């Protein structure tokens, strides 16, 4: 069993988190979304500058997962204030991102990252964890449902020319 290292990311970690963000988004959505749209989306939403800003925002938490041999970045989570088209309260927080690179999938790192995100949300005084997932992503949906999340709504958004249908999941904390 791999002993993954998790730690809160700092602005100095932003390039590493952005690298994992781009690689994991590409790996997840290649063959589903247009390649140029993926690149544009990652460039706009997962830049090192954006992760640096989130890492110092008191209402956000960026957690970086590292390989125990050499410290290479292999996964991350991002907690932020929610941005959903459903009623949200001041005690809600969004797990905007939870990704691992393929070498870490199926190793328990996802569960470890989720546990850490839940612990961080509770430590921030939040009472409900929300997340959005592509409705047709059966593997991710099954993972969230195993963690106790239930569907709380739906949303649509664009990645380039593609209109994506997300399910919004909620977990009381």
Tab-separated table of N, CA and C in Angstrom:
chain	number	residue	atom	x	y	z
A	1	UNK	N	0.851	-1.182	0.000
A	1	UNK	CA	0.000	0.000	0.000
A	1	UNK	C	0.894	1.241	0.000
A	2	UNK	N	0.615	2.160	-0.910
A	2	UNK	CA	1.391	3.380	-1.027
A	2	UNK	C	1.012	4.345	0.084
A	3	UNK	N	1.988	4.974	0.676
A	3	UNK	CA	1.771	5.962	1.740
A	3	UNK	C	1.809	7.362	1.117
A	4	UNK	N	0.709	7.741	0.481
A	4	UNK	CA	0.629	9.047	-0.158
A	4	UNK	C	0.820	10.146	0.864
A	5	UNK	N	1.439	11.237	0.452
A	5	UNK	CA	1.610	12.400	1.324
A	5	UNK	C	0.623	13.474	0.901
A	6	UNK	N	-0.130	13.963	1.859
A	6	UNK	CA	-1.071	15.059	1.622
A	6	UNK	C	-0.621	16.255	2.439
A	7	UNK	N	-0.706	17.432	1.824
A	7	UNK	CA	-0.402	18.651	2.555
A	7	UNK	C	-1.134	19.819	1.920
A	8	UNK	N	-1.343	20.829	2.736
A	8	UNK	CA	-1.986	22.043	2.225
A	8	UNK	C	-1.013	22.742	1.287
A	9	UNK	N	-1.505	23.120	0.141
A	9	UNK	CA	-0.666	23.767	-0.866
A	9	UNK	C	-0.473	25.243	-0.528
A	10	UNK	N	0.693	25.747	-0.894
A	10	UNK	CA	1.035	27.161	-0.737
A	10	UNK	C	1.138	27.779	-2.136
A	11	UNK	N	1.313	29.086	-2.225
A	11	UNK	CA	1.509	29.692	-3.548
A	11	UNK	C	2.699	29.072	-4.307
A	12	UNK	N	3.725	28.645	-3.591
A	12	UNK	CA	4.881	28.028	-4.251
A	12	UNK	C	4.520	26.696	-4.916
A	13	UNK	N	3.443	26.067	-4.462
A	13	UNK	CA	3.001	24.791	-5.026
A	13	UNK	C	2.080	24.968	-6.234
A	14	UNK	N	1.688	26.196	-6.520
A	14	UNK	CA	0.700	26.446	-7.573
A	14	UNK	C	1.090	25.858	-8.926
A	15	UNK	N	2.341	25.951	-9.386
A	15	UNK	CA	2.674	25.331	-10.672
A	15	UNK	C	2.476	23.808	-10.664
A	16	UNK	N	2.795	23.157	-9.547
A	16	UNK	CA	2.614	21.705	-9.461
A	16	UNK	C	1.134	21.335	-9.479
A	17	UNK	N	0.313	22.078	-8.742
A	17	UNK	CA	-1.122	21.798	-8.727
A	17	UNK	C	-1.718	22.047	-10.114
A	18	UNK	N	-1.308	23.132	-10.755
A	18	UNK	CA	-1.807	23.430	-12.101
A	18	UNK	C	-1.427	22.324	-13.086
A	19	UNK	N	-0.228	21.781	-12.934
A	19	UNK	CA	0.201	20.685	-13.803
A	19	UNK	C	-0.695	19.462	-13.621
A	20	UNK	N	-0.964	19.089	-12.382
A	20	UNK	CA	-1.849	17.948	-12.112
A	20	UNK	C	-3.259	18.252	-12.595
A	21	UNK	N	-3.706	19.499	-12.396
A	21	UNK	CA	-5.052	19.876	-12.834
A	21	UNK	C	-5.202	19.698	-14.336
A	22	UNK	N	-4.236	20.194	-15.085
A	22	UNK	CA	-4.314	20.064	-16.535
A	22	UNK	C	-4.245	18.633	-16.998
A	23	UNK	N	-3.302	17.877	-16.446
A	23	UNK	CA	-3.139	16.481	-16.858
A	23	UNK	C	-4.355	15.638	-16.494
A	24	UNK	N	-4.900	15.849	-15.308
A	24	UNK	CA	-6.045	15.038	-14.879
A	24	UNK	C	-7.312	15.410	-15.640
A	25	UNK	N	-7.506	16.700	-15.930
A	25	UNK	CA	-8.679	17.101	-16.711
A	25	UNK	C	-8.579	16.529	-18.122
A	26	UNK	N	-7.404	16.620	-18.705
A	26	UNK	CA	-7.186	16.058	-20.037
A	26	UNK	C	-7.430	14.549	-20.029
A	27	UNK	N	-6.875	13.863	-19.043
A	27	UNK	CA	-7.044	12.413	-18.956
A	27	UNK	C	-8.479	11.990	-18.728
A	28	UNK	N	-9.238	12.813	-18.017
A	28	UNK	CA	-10.631	12.491	-17.726
A	28	UNK	C	-11.541	12.755	-18.923
A	29	UNK	N	-11.269	13.833	-19.668
A	29	UNK	CA	-12.213	14.264	-20.687
A	29	UNK	C	-11.748	14.091	-22.125
A	30	UNK	N	-10.539	13.576	-22.342
A	30	UNK	CA	-10.106	13.265	-23.706
A	30	UNK	C	-11.052	12.220	-24.279
A	31	UNK	N	-11.514	12.439	-25.493
A	31	UNK	CA	-12.476	11.530	-26.101
A	31	UNK	C	-13.918	11.870	-25.782
A	32	UNK	N	-14.121	12.762	-24.819
A	32	UNK	CA	-15.466	13.219	-24.453
A	32	UNK	C	-15.669	14.644	-24.941
A	33	UNK	N	-14.662	15.483	-24.714
A	33	UNK	CA	-14.703	16.884	-25.125
A	33	UNK	C	-13.659	17.124	-26.207
A	34	UNK	N	-13.849	18.164	-26.994
A	34	UNK	CA	-12.900	18.548	-28.029
A	34	UNK	C	-11.555	18.922	-27.392
A	35	UNK	N	-10.467	18.462	-27.996
A	35	UNK	CA	-9.138	18.700	-27.454
A	35	UNK	C	-8.802	20.166	-27.284
A	36	UNK	N	-9.100	20.980	-28.290
A	36	UNK	CA	-8.824	22.417	-28.201
A	36	UNK	C	-9.651	23.060	-27.085
A	37	UNK	N	-10.884	22.599	-26.900
A	37	UNK	CA	-11.728	23.125	-25.831
A	37	UNK	C	-11.169	22.743	-24.464
A	38	UNK	N	-10.625	21.529	-24.337
A	38	UNK	CA	-10.006	21.113	-23.077
A	38	UNK	C	-8.833	22.028	-22.756
A	39	UNK	N	-7.968	22.247	-23.733
A	39	UNK	CA	-6.784	23.092	-23.504
A	39	UNK	C	-7.204	24.504	-23.110
A	40	UNK	N	-8.173	25.076	-23.816
A	40	UNK	CA	-8.636	26.428	-23.488
A	40	UNK	C	-9.250	26.473	-22.087
A	41	UNK	N	-10.039	25.464	-21.750
A	41	UNK	CA	-10.683	25.406	-20.435
A	41	UNK	C	-9.639	25.326	-19.322
A	42	UNK	N	-8.665	24.455	-19.468
A	42	UNK	CA	-7.622	24.302	-18.450
A	42	UNK	C	-6.799	25.587	-18.341
A	43	UNK	N	-6.452	26.177	-19.469
A	43	UNK	CA	-5.675	27.417	-19.452
A	43	UNK	C	-6.420	28.513	-18.694
A	44	UNK	N	-7.715	28.605	-18.893
A	44	UNK	CA	-8.526	29.643	-18.266
A	44	UNK	C	-8.818	29.354	-16.791
A	45	UNK	N	-9.071	28.097	-16.446
A	45	UNK	CA	-9.584	27.777	-15.106
A	45	UNK	C	-8.600	27.093	-14.163
A	46	UNK	N	-7.457	26.695	-14.660
A	46	UNK	CA	-6.527	25.939	-13.812
A	46	UNK	C	-5.099	26.451	-13.940
A	47	UNK	N	-4.947	27.746	-14.031
A	47	UNK	CA	-3.609	28.327	-14.151
A	47	UNK	C	-2.900	28.314	-12.805
A	48	UNK	N	-1.595	28.407	-12.855
A	48	UNK	CA	-0.814	28.510	-11.619
A	48	UNK	C	-1.230	29.755	-10.836
A	49	UNK	N	-1.492	30.853	-11.531
A	49	UNK	CA	-1.920	32.078	-10.849
A	49	UNK	C	-3.229	31.865	-10.103
A	50	UNK	N	-4.166	31.138	-10.710
A	50	UNK	CA	-5.445	30.876	-10.036
A	50	UNK	C	-5.244	30.008	-8.799
A	51	UNK	N	-4.409	28.968	-8.910
A	51	UNK	CA	-4.163	28.123	-7.735
A	51	UNK	C	-3.408	28.878	-6.643
A	52	UNK	N	-2.507	29.780	-7.028
A	52	UNK	CA	-1.807	30.601	-6.032
A	52	UNK	C	-2.814	31.470	-5.272
A	53	UNK	N	-3.775	32.043	-5.992
A	53	UNK	CA	-4.799	32.874	-5.353
A	53	UNK	C	-5.665	32.038	-4.409
A	54	UNK	N	-6.096	30.873	-4.864
A	54	UNK	CA	-6.897	30.013	-3.993
A	54	UNK	C	-6.115	29.596	-2.755
A	55	UNK	N	-4.826	29.366	-2.895
A	55	UNK	CA	-4.038	28.865	-1.759
A	55	UNK	C	-3.910	29.892	-0.632
A	56	UNK	N	-4.127	31.176	-0.915
A	56	UNK	CA	-4.055	32.189	0.139
A	56	UNK	C	-5.429	32.739	0.515
A	57	UNK	N	-6.462	32.290	-0.153
A	57	UNK	CA	-7.833	32.720	0.143
A	57	UNK	C	-8.292	32.015	1.425
A	58	UNK	N	-8.687	32.763	2.468
A	58	UNK	CA	-9.096	32.115	3.722
A	58	UNK	C	-10.352	31.257	3.595
A	59	UNK	N	-11.119	31.430	2.507
A	59	UNK	CA	-12.330	30.634	2.297
A	59	UNK	C	-12.100	29.467	1.357
A	60	UNK	N	-10.841	29.185	1.032
A	60	UNK	CA	-10.495	28.077	0.138
A	60	UNK	C	-9.392	27.227	0.757
A	61	UNK	N	-9.350	25.975	0.346
A	61	UNK	CA	-8.268	25.071	0.748
A	61	UNK	C	-7.842	24.285	-0.480
A	62	UNK	N	-6.554	24.331	-0.775
A	62	UNK	CA	-5.970	23.517	-1.838
A	62	UNK	C	-5.089	22.485	-1.146
A	63	UNK	N	-5.373	21.221	-1.392
A	63	UNK	CA	-4.568	20.135	-0.833
A	63	UNK	C	-3.847	19.443	-1.973
A	64	UNK	N	-2.569	19.227	-1.794
A	64	UNK	CA	-1.729	18.576	-2.785
A	64	UNK	C	-1.368	17.181	-2.308
A	65	UNK	N	-1.525	16.192	-3.181
A	65	UNK	CA	-1.101	14.814	-2.896
A	65	UNK	C	0.205	14.568	-3.632
A	66	UNK	N	1.162	13.986	-2.909
A	66	UNK	CA	2.472	13.737	-3.487
A	66	UNK	C	2.838	12.263	-3.368
A	67	UNK	N	3.601	11.802	-4.334
A	67	UNK	CA	4.118	10.434	-4.298
A	67	UNK	C	5.169	10.356	-3.193
A	68	UNK	N	5.166	9.277	-2.397
A	68	UNK	CA	6.133	9.200	-1.302
A	68	UNK	C	7.586	9.070	-1.772
A	69	UNK	N	7.782	8.590	-2.980
A	69	UNK	CA	9.135	8.438	-3.516
A	69	UNK	C	9.436	9.602	-4.454
A	70	UNK	N	10.013	10.639	-3.938
A	70	UNK	CA	10.401	11.781	-4.757
A	70	UNK	C	9.496	12.981	-4.663
A	71	UNK	N	8.308	12.827	-4.110
A	71	UNK	CA	7.419	13.968	-3.903
A	71	UNK	C	6.735	14.510	-5.142
A	72	UNK	N	6.672	13.734	-6.231
A	72	UNK	CA	5.981	14.218	-7.437
A	72	UNK	C	4.500	14.445	-7.133
A	73	UNK	N	3.915	15.515	-7.671
A	73	UNK	CA	2.488	15.762	-7.458
A	73	UNK	C	1.649	14.743	-8.232
A	74	UNK	N	0.663	14.134	-7.558
A	74	UNK	CA	-0.153	13.087	-8.189
A	74	UNK	C	-1.649	13.295	-8.019
A	75	UNK	N	-2.056	14.316	-7.266
A	75	UNK	CA	-3.474	14.566	-7.063
A	75	UNK	C	-3.685	15.834	-6.267
A	76	UNK	N	-4.933	16.266	-6.201
A	76	UNK	CA	-5.231	17.468	-5.427
A	76	UNK	C	-6.728	17.581	-5.185
A	77	UNK	N	-7.067	18.437	-4.235
A	77	UNK	CA	-8.456	18.850	-4.033
A	77	UNK	C	-8.486	20.363	-3.905
A	78	UNK	N	-9.658	20.913	-4.170
A	78	UNK	CA	-9.888	22.348	-4.019
A	78	UNK	C	-11.253	22.539	-3.383
A	79	UNK	N	-11.263	23.178	-2.217
A	79	UNK	CA	-12.492	23.594	-1.545
A	79	UNK	C	-12.643	25.097	-1.731
A	80	UNK	N	-13.836	25.549	-2.117
A	80	UNK	CA	-14.113	26.979	-2.296
A	80	UNK	C	-15.559	27.274	-1.921
A	81	UNK	N	-15.876	28.565	-1.887
A	81	UNK	CA	-17.277	28.931	-1.724
A	81	UNK	C	-18.064	28.383	-2.909
A	82	UNK	N	-19.287	27.925	-2.678
A	82	UNK	CA	-20.061	27.285	-3.748
A	82	UNK	C	-20.514	28.252	-4.831
A	83	UNK	N	-20.536	27.723	-6.051
A	83	UNK	CA	-21.082	28.443	-7.214
A	83	UNK	C	-22.014	27.485	-7.948
A	84	UNK	N	-23.228	27.366	-7.426
A	84	UNK	CA	-24.208	26.453	-7.999
A	84	UNK	C	-25.549	27.144	-8.180
A	85	UNK	N	-26.360	26.671	-9.131
A	85	UNK	CA	-27.690	27.246	-9.341
A	85	UNK	C	-28.745	26.605	-8.434
A	86	UNK	N	-28.357	26.300	-7.215
A	86	UNK	CA	-29.289	25.790	-6.207
A	86	UNK	C	-29.105	26.663	-4.969
A	87	UNK	N	-30.078	26.684	-4.080
A	87	UNK	CA	-29.898	27.472	-2.858
A	87	UNK	C	-28.701	26.950	-2.054
A	88	UNK	N	-27.815	27.856	-1.681
A	88	UNK	CA	-26.671	27.511	-0.833
A	88	UNK	C	-26.660	28.452	0.355
A	89	UNK	N	-26.114	27.954	1.453
A	89	UNK	CA	-26.032	28.749	2.668
A	89	UNK	C	-24.595	29.110	3.004
A	90	UNK	N	-24.457	29.958	3.984
A	90	UNK	CA	-23.126	30.400	4.417
A	90	UNK	C	-22.309	29.249	4.984
A	91	UNK	N	-22.974	28.188	5.403
A	91	UNK	CA	-22.271	27.040	5.981
A	91	UNK	C	-21.955	25.960	4.947
A	92	UNK	N	-22.245	26.229	3.676
A	92	UNK	CA	-21.935	25.282	2.603
A	92	UNK	C	-20.541	25.578	2.050
A	93	UNK	N	-19.906	24.547	1.524
A	93	UNK	CA	-18.631	24.688	0.825
A	93	UNK	C	-18.648	23.729	-0.353
A	94	UNK	N	-17.952	24.112	-1.404
A	94	UNK	CA	-17.902	23.294	-2.616
A	94	UNK	C	-16.565	22.579	-2.718
A	95	UNK	N	-16.620	21.293	-2.960
A	95	UNK	CA	-15.428	20.547	-3.359
A	95	UNK	C	-15.358	20.720	-4.869
A	96	UNK	N	-14.717	21.809	-5.295
A	96	UNK	CA	-14.706	22.172	-6.715
A	96	UNK	C	-13.878	21.196	-7.528
A	97	UNK	N	-12.851	20.642	-6.923
A	97	UNK	CA	-12.003	19.707	-7.656
A	97	UNK	C	-11.500	18.612	-6.727
A	98	UNK	N	-11.477	17.402	-7.240
A	98	UNK	CA	-10.809	16.272	-6.609
A	98	UNK	C	-10.357	15.381	-7.756
A	99	UNK	N	-9.051	15.314	-7.956
A	99	UNK	CA	-8.478	14.554	-9.067
A	99	UNK	C	-7.212	13.842	-8.628
A	100	UNK	N	-6.990	12.691	-9.238
A	100	UNK	CA	-5.714	11.985	-9.111
A	100	UNK	C	-5.239	11.607	-10.507
A	101	UNK	N	-3.939	11.517	-10.642
A	101	UNK	CA	-3.380	11.048	-11.907
A	101	UNK	C	-3.619	9.546	-12.032
A	102	UNK	N	-3.603	9.010	-13.245
A	102	UNK	CA	-3.896	7.586	-13.443
A	102	UNK	C	-3.036	6.634	-12.600
A	103	UNK	N	-1.780	6.957	-12.361
A	103	UNK	CA	-0.931	6.045	-11.585
A	103	UNK	C	-1.417	5.876	-10.158
A	104	UNK	N	-2.233	6.823	-9.675
A	104	UNK	CA	-2.730	6.756	-8.304
A	104	UNK	C	-4.169	6.261	-8.212
A	105	UNK	N	-4.837	6.091	-9.336
A	105	UNK	CA	-6.235	5.659	-9.293
A	105	UNK	C	-6.326	4.202	-8.860
A	106	UNK	N	-7.296	3.938	-8.005
A	106	UNK	CA	-7.486	2.585	-7.486
A	106	UNK	C	-6.566	2.230	-6.333
A	107	UNK	N	-5.841	3.211	-5.807
A	107	UNK	CA	-4.883	2.953	-4.721
A	107	UNK	C	-5.383	3.409	-3.360
A	108	UNK	N	-6.548	4.052	-3.324
A	108	UNK	CA	-7.059	4.613	-2.078
A	108	UNK	C	-6.773	6.095	-1.925
A	109	UNK	N	-6.038	6.686	-2.862
A	109	UNK	CA	-5.731	8.113	-2.750
A	109	UNK	C	-6.996	8.955	-2.855
A	110	UNK	N	-7.932	8.591	-3.714
A	110	UNK	CA	-9.172	9.354	-3.827
A	110	UNK	C	-9.918	9.406	-2.500
A	111	UNK	N	-10.033	8.280	-1.848
A	111	UNK	CA	-10.701	8.219	-0.536
A	111	UNK	C	-9.945	9.053	0.485
A	112	UNK	N	-8.628	8.982	0.465
A	112	UNK	CA	-7.804	9.765	1.380
A	112	UNK	C	-8.010	11.266	1.143
A	113	UNK	N	-8.023	11.678	-0.124
A	113	UNK	CA	-8.267	13.081	-0.452
A	113	UNK	C	-9.669	13.518	-0.018
A	114	UNK	N	-10.664	12.654	-0.219
A	114	UNK	CA	-12.027	12.986	0.183
A	114	UNK	C	-12.116	13.142	1.700
A	115	UNK	N	-11.505	12.230	2.431
A	115	UNK	CA	-11.522	12.317	3.896
A	115	UNK	C	-10.888	13.620	4.354
A	116	UNK	N	-9.766	13.981	3.742
A	116	UNK	CA	-9.094	15.234	4.096
A	116	UNK	C	-9.972	16.435	3.773
A	117	UNK	N	-10.648	16.423	2.621
A	117	UNK	CA	-11.533	17.529	2.253
A	117	UNK	C	-12.683	17.671	3.254
A	118	UNK	N	-13.259	16.558	3.654
A	118	UNK	CA	-14.345	16.583	4.644
A	118	UNK	C	-13.829	17.133	5.967
A	119	UNK	N	-12.670	16.680	6.405
A	119	UNK	CA	-12.080	17.181	7.650
A	119	UNK	C	-11.802	18.680	7.566
A	120	UNK	N	-11.265	19.140	6.424
A	120	UNK	CA	-10.988	20.568	6.249
A	120	UNK	C	-12.279	21.381	6.250
A	121	UNK	N	-13.316	20.877	5.586
A	121	UNK	CA	-14.596	21.588	5.555
A	121	UNK	C	-15.177	21.715	6.966
A	122	UNK	N	-15.110	20.653	7.724
A	122	UNK	CA	-15.603	20.698	9.116
A	122	UNK	C	-14.783	21.688	9.941
A	123	UNK	N	-13.463	21.669	9.764
A	123	UNK	CA	-12.591	22.582	10.507
A	123	UNK	C	-12.890	24.042	10.178
A	124	UNK	N	-13.418	24.291	8.985
A	124	UNK	CA	-13.799	25.648	8.584
A	124	UNK	C	-15.194	26.016	9.098
A	125	UNK	N	-15.844	25.084	9.796
A	125	UNK	CA	-17.175	25.338	10.332
A	125	UNK	C	-18.290	25.151	9.332
A	126	UNK	N	-18.025	24.438	8.267
A	126	UNK	CA	-19.038	24.216	7.229
A	126	UNK	C	-19.876	22.998	7.590
A	127	UNK	N	-21.143	23.018	7.162
A	127	UNK	CA	-22.089	21.950	7.515
A	127	UNK	C	-22.525	21.091	6.347
A	128	UNK	N	-22.201	21.526	5.121
A	128	UNK	CA	-22.595	20.738	3.952
A	128	UNK	C	-21.530	20.893	2.879
A	129	UNK	N	-21.163	19.757	2.296
A	129	UNK	CA	-20.180	19.721	1.219
A	129	UNK	C	-20.913	19.453	-0.080
A	130	UNK	N	-20.711	20.332	-1.067
A	130	UNK	CA	-21.342	20.213	-2.371
A	130	UNK	C	-20.290	19.947	-3.425
A	131	UNK	N	-20.674	19.258	-4.496
A	131	UNK	CA	-19.776	19.071	-5.629
A	131	UNK	C	-20.597	18.832	-6.880
A	132	UNK	N	-19.989	19.134	-8.019
A	132	UNK	CA	-20.619	18.882	-9.308
A	132	UNK	C	-19.827	17.832	-10.058
A	133	UNK	N	-20.533	16.979	-10.777
A	133	UNK	CA	-19.886	15.924	-11.553
A	133	UNK	C	-20.657	15.734	-12.853
A	134	UNK	N	-19.922	15.506	-13.921
A	134	UNK	CA	-20.557	15.241	-15.205
A	134	UNK	C	-21.518	14.072	-15.042
A	135	UNK	N	-22.772	14.291	-15.411
A	135	UNK	CA	-23.810	13.289	-15.176
A	135	UNK	C	-23.502	11.923	-15.749
A	136	UNK	N	-22.784	11.870	-16.871
A	136	UNK	CA	-22.493	10.576	-17.486
A	136	UNK	C	-21.194	9.943	-16.978
A	137	UNK	N	-20.564	10.544	-15.985
A	137	UNK	CA	-19.335	9.995	-15.424
A	137	UNK	C	-19.713	8.993	-14.321
A	138	UNK	N	-20.060	7.796	-14.734
A	138	UNK	CA	-20.568	6.776	-13.807
A	138	UNK	C	-19.545	6.409	-12.737
A	139	UNK	N	-18.284	6.356	-13.095
A	139	UNK	CA	-17.247	5.979	-12.121
A	139	UNK	C	-17.156	7.006	-10.990
A	140	UNK	N	-17.120	8.282	-11.337
A	140	UNK	CA	-17.048	9.331	-10.316
A	140	UNK	C	-18.326	9.359	-9.483
A	141	UNK	N	-19.465	9.242	-10.145
A	141	UNK	CA	-20.731	9.252	-9.404
A	141	UNK	C	-20.787	8.110	-8.396
A	142	UNK	N	-20.343	6.934	-8.794
A	142	UNK	CA	-20.342	5.790	-7.873
A	142	UNK	C	-19.422	6.061	-6.683
A	143	UNK	N	-18.264	6.666	-6.937
A	143	UNK	CA	-17.338	7.008	-5.854
A	143	UNK	C	-18.006	7.955	-4.864
A	144	UNK	N	-18.639	9.025	-5.366
A	144	UNK	CA	-19.270	10.001	-4.472
A	144	UNK	C	-20.424	9.370	-3.697
A	145	UNK	N	-21.187	8.525	-4.358
A	145	UNK	CA	-22.308	7.878	-3.672
A	145	UNK	C	-21.804	6.921	-2.587
A	146	UNK	N	-20.682	6.264	-2.819
A	146	UNK	CA	-20.094	5.406	-1.766
A	146	UNK	C	-19.651	6.233	-0.562
A	147	UNK	N	-19.324	7.496	-0.785
A	147	UNK	CA	-18.896	8.378	0.305
A	147	UNK	C	-20.087	8.987	1.045
A	148	UNK	N	-21.315	8.720	0.569
A	148	UNK	CA	-22.512	9.204	1.239
A	148	UNK	C	-23.168	10.421	0.603
A	149	UNK	N	-22.673	10.876	-0.544
A	149	UNK	CA	-23.266	12.023	-1.232
A	149	UNK	C	-24.597	11.621	-1.881
A	150	UNK	N	-25.513	12.576	-1.944
A	150	UNK	CA	-26.805	12.374	-2.612
A	150	UNK	C	-27.041	13.534	-3.580
A	151	UNK	N	-27.782	13.277	-4.632
A	151	UNK	CA	-28.064	14.293	-5.644
A	151	UNK	C	-28.918	15.403	-5.038
A	152	UNK	N	-28.471	16.662	-5.266
A	152	UNK	CA	-29.163	17.831	-4.729
A	152	UNK	C	-29.628	18.779	-5.827
A	153	UNK	N	-29.268	18.505	-7.071
A	153	UNK	CA	-29.669	19.388	-8.154
A	153	UNK	C	-28.899	19.094	-9.426
A	154	UNK	N	-29.072	19.981	-10.396
A	154	UNK	CA	-28.413	19.852	-11.698
A	154	UNK	C	-27.938	21.222	-12.148
A	155	UNK	N	-26.964	21.216	-13.065
A	155	UNK	CA	-26.524	22.451	-13.703
A	155	UNK	C	-25.985	22.123	-15.092
A	156	UNK	N	-25.937	23.165	-15.906
A	156	UNK	CA	-25.325	23.046	-17.222
A	156	UNK	C	-24.230	24.094	-17.325
A	157	UNK	N	-23.177	23.763	-18.051
A	157	UNK	CA	-22.101	24.711	-18.316
A	157	UNK	C	-21.441	24.319	-19.625
A	158	UNK	N	-20.696	25.238	-20.173
A	158	UNK	CA	-20.022	25.001	-21.451
A	158	UNK	C	-18.531	24.802	-21.246
A	159	UNK	N	-18.006	23.845	-21.967
A	159	UNK	CA	-16.566	23.710	-22.166
A	159	UNK	C	-16.403	23.848	-23.673
A	160	UNK	N	-16.029	25.061	-24.099
A	160	UNK	CA	-15.970	25.346	-25.528
A	160	UNK	C	-17.345	25.229	-26.140
A	161	UNK	N	-17.459	24.411	-27.169
A	161	UNK	CA	-18.722	24.245	-27.881
A	161	UNK	C	-19.648	23.221	-27.230
A	162	UNK	N	-19.157	22.486	-26.241
A	162	UNK	CA	-19.933	21.396	-25.652
A	162	UNK	C	-20.701	21.853	-24.419
A	163	UNK	N	-21.990	21.609	-24.434
A	163	UNK	CA	-22.829	21.871	-23.273
A	163	UNK	C	-22.790	20.628	-22.389
A	164	UNK	N	-22.341	20.795	-21.155
A	164	UNK	CA	-22.196	19.673	-20.226
A	164	UNK	C	-23.313	19.706	-19.192
A	165	UNK	N	-23.818	18.534	-18.875
A	165	UNK	CA	-24.852	18.385	-17.857
A	165	UNK	C	-24.232	17.767	-16.615
A	166	UNK	N	-24.230	18.533	-15.538
A	166	UNK	CA	-23.686	18.073	-14.262
A	166	UNK	C	-24.800	17.704	-13.304
A	167	UNK	N	-24.490	16.791	-12.434
A	167	UNK	CA	-25.303	16.551	-11.253
A	167	UNK	C	-24.609	17.248	-10.093
A	168	UNK	N	-25.375	17.841	-9.221
A	168	UNK	CA	-24.848	18.465	-8.011
A	168	UNK	C	-25.132	17.503	-6.864
A	169	UNK	N	-24.082	17.139	-6.169
A	169	UNK	CA	-24.193	16.233	-5.031
A	169	UNK	C	-23.979	17.005	-3.733
A	170	UNK	N	-24.580	16.529	-2.646
A	170	UNK	CA	-24.435	17.149	-1.330
A	170	UNK	C	-24.183	16.079	-0.281
A	171	UNK	N	-23.387	16.446	0.697
A	171	UNK	CA	-23.098	15.582	1.841
A	171	UNK	C	-23.214	16.420	3.107
A	172	UNK	N	-24.170	16.101	3.987
A	172	UNK	CA	-24.228	16.813	5.275
A	172	UNK	C	-22.996	16.441	6.096
A	173	UNK	N	-22.421	17.432	6.753
A	173	UNK	CA	-21.211	17.176	7.557
A	173	UNK	C	-21.507	17.128	9.039
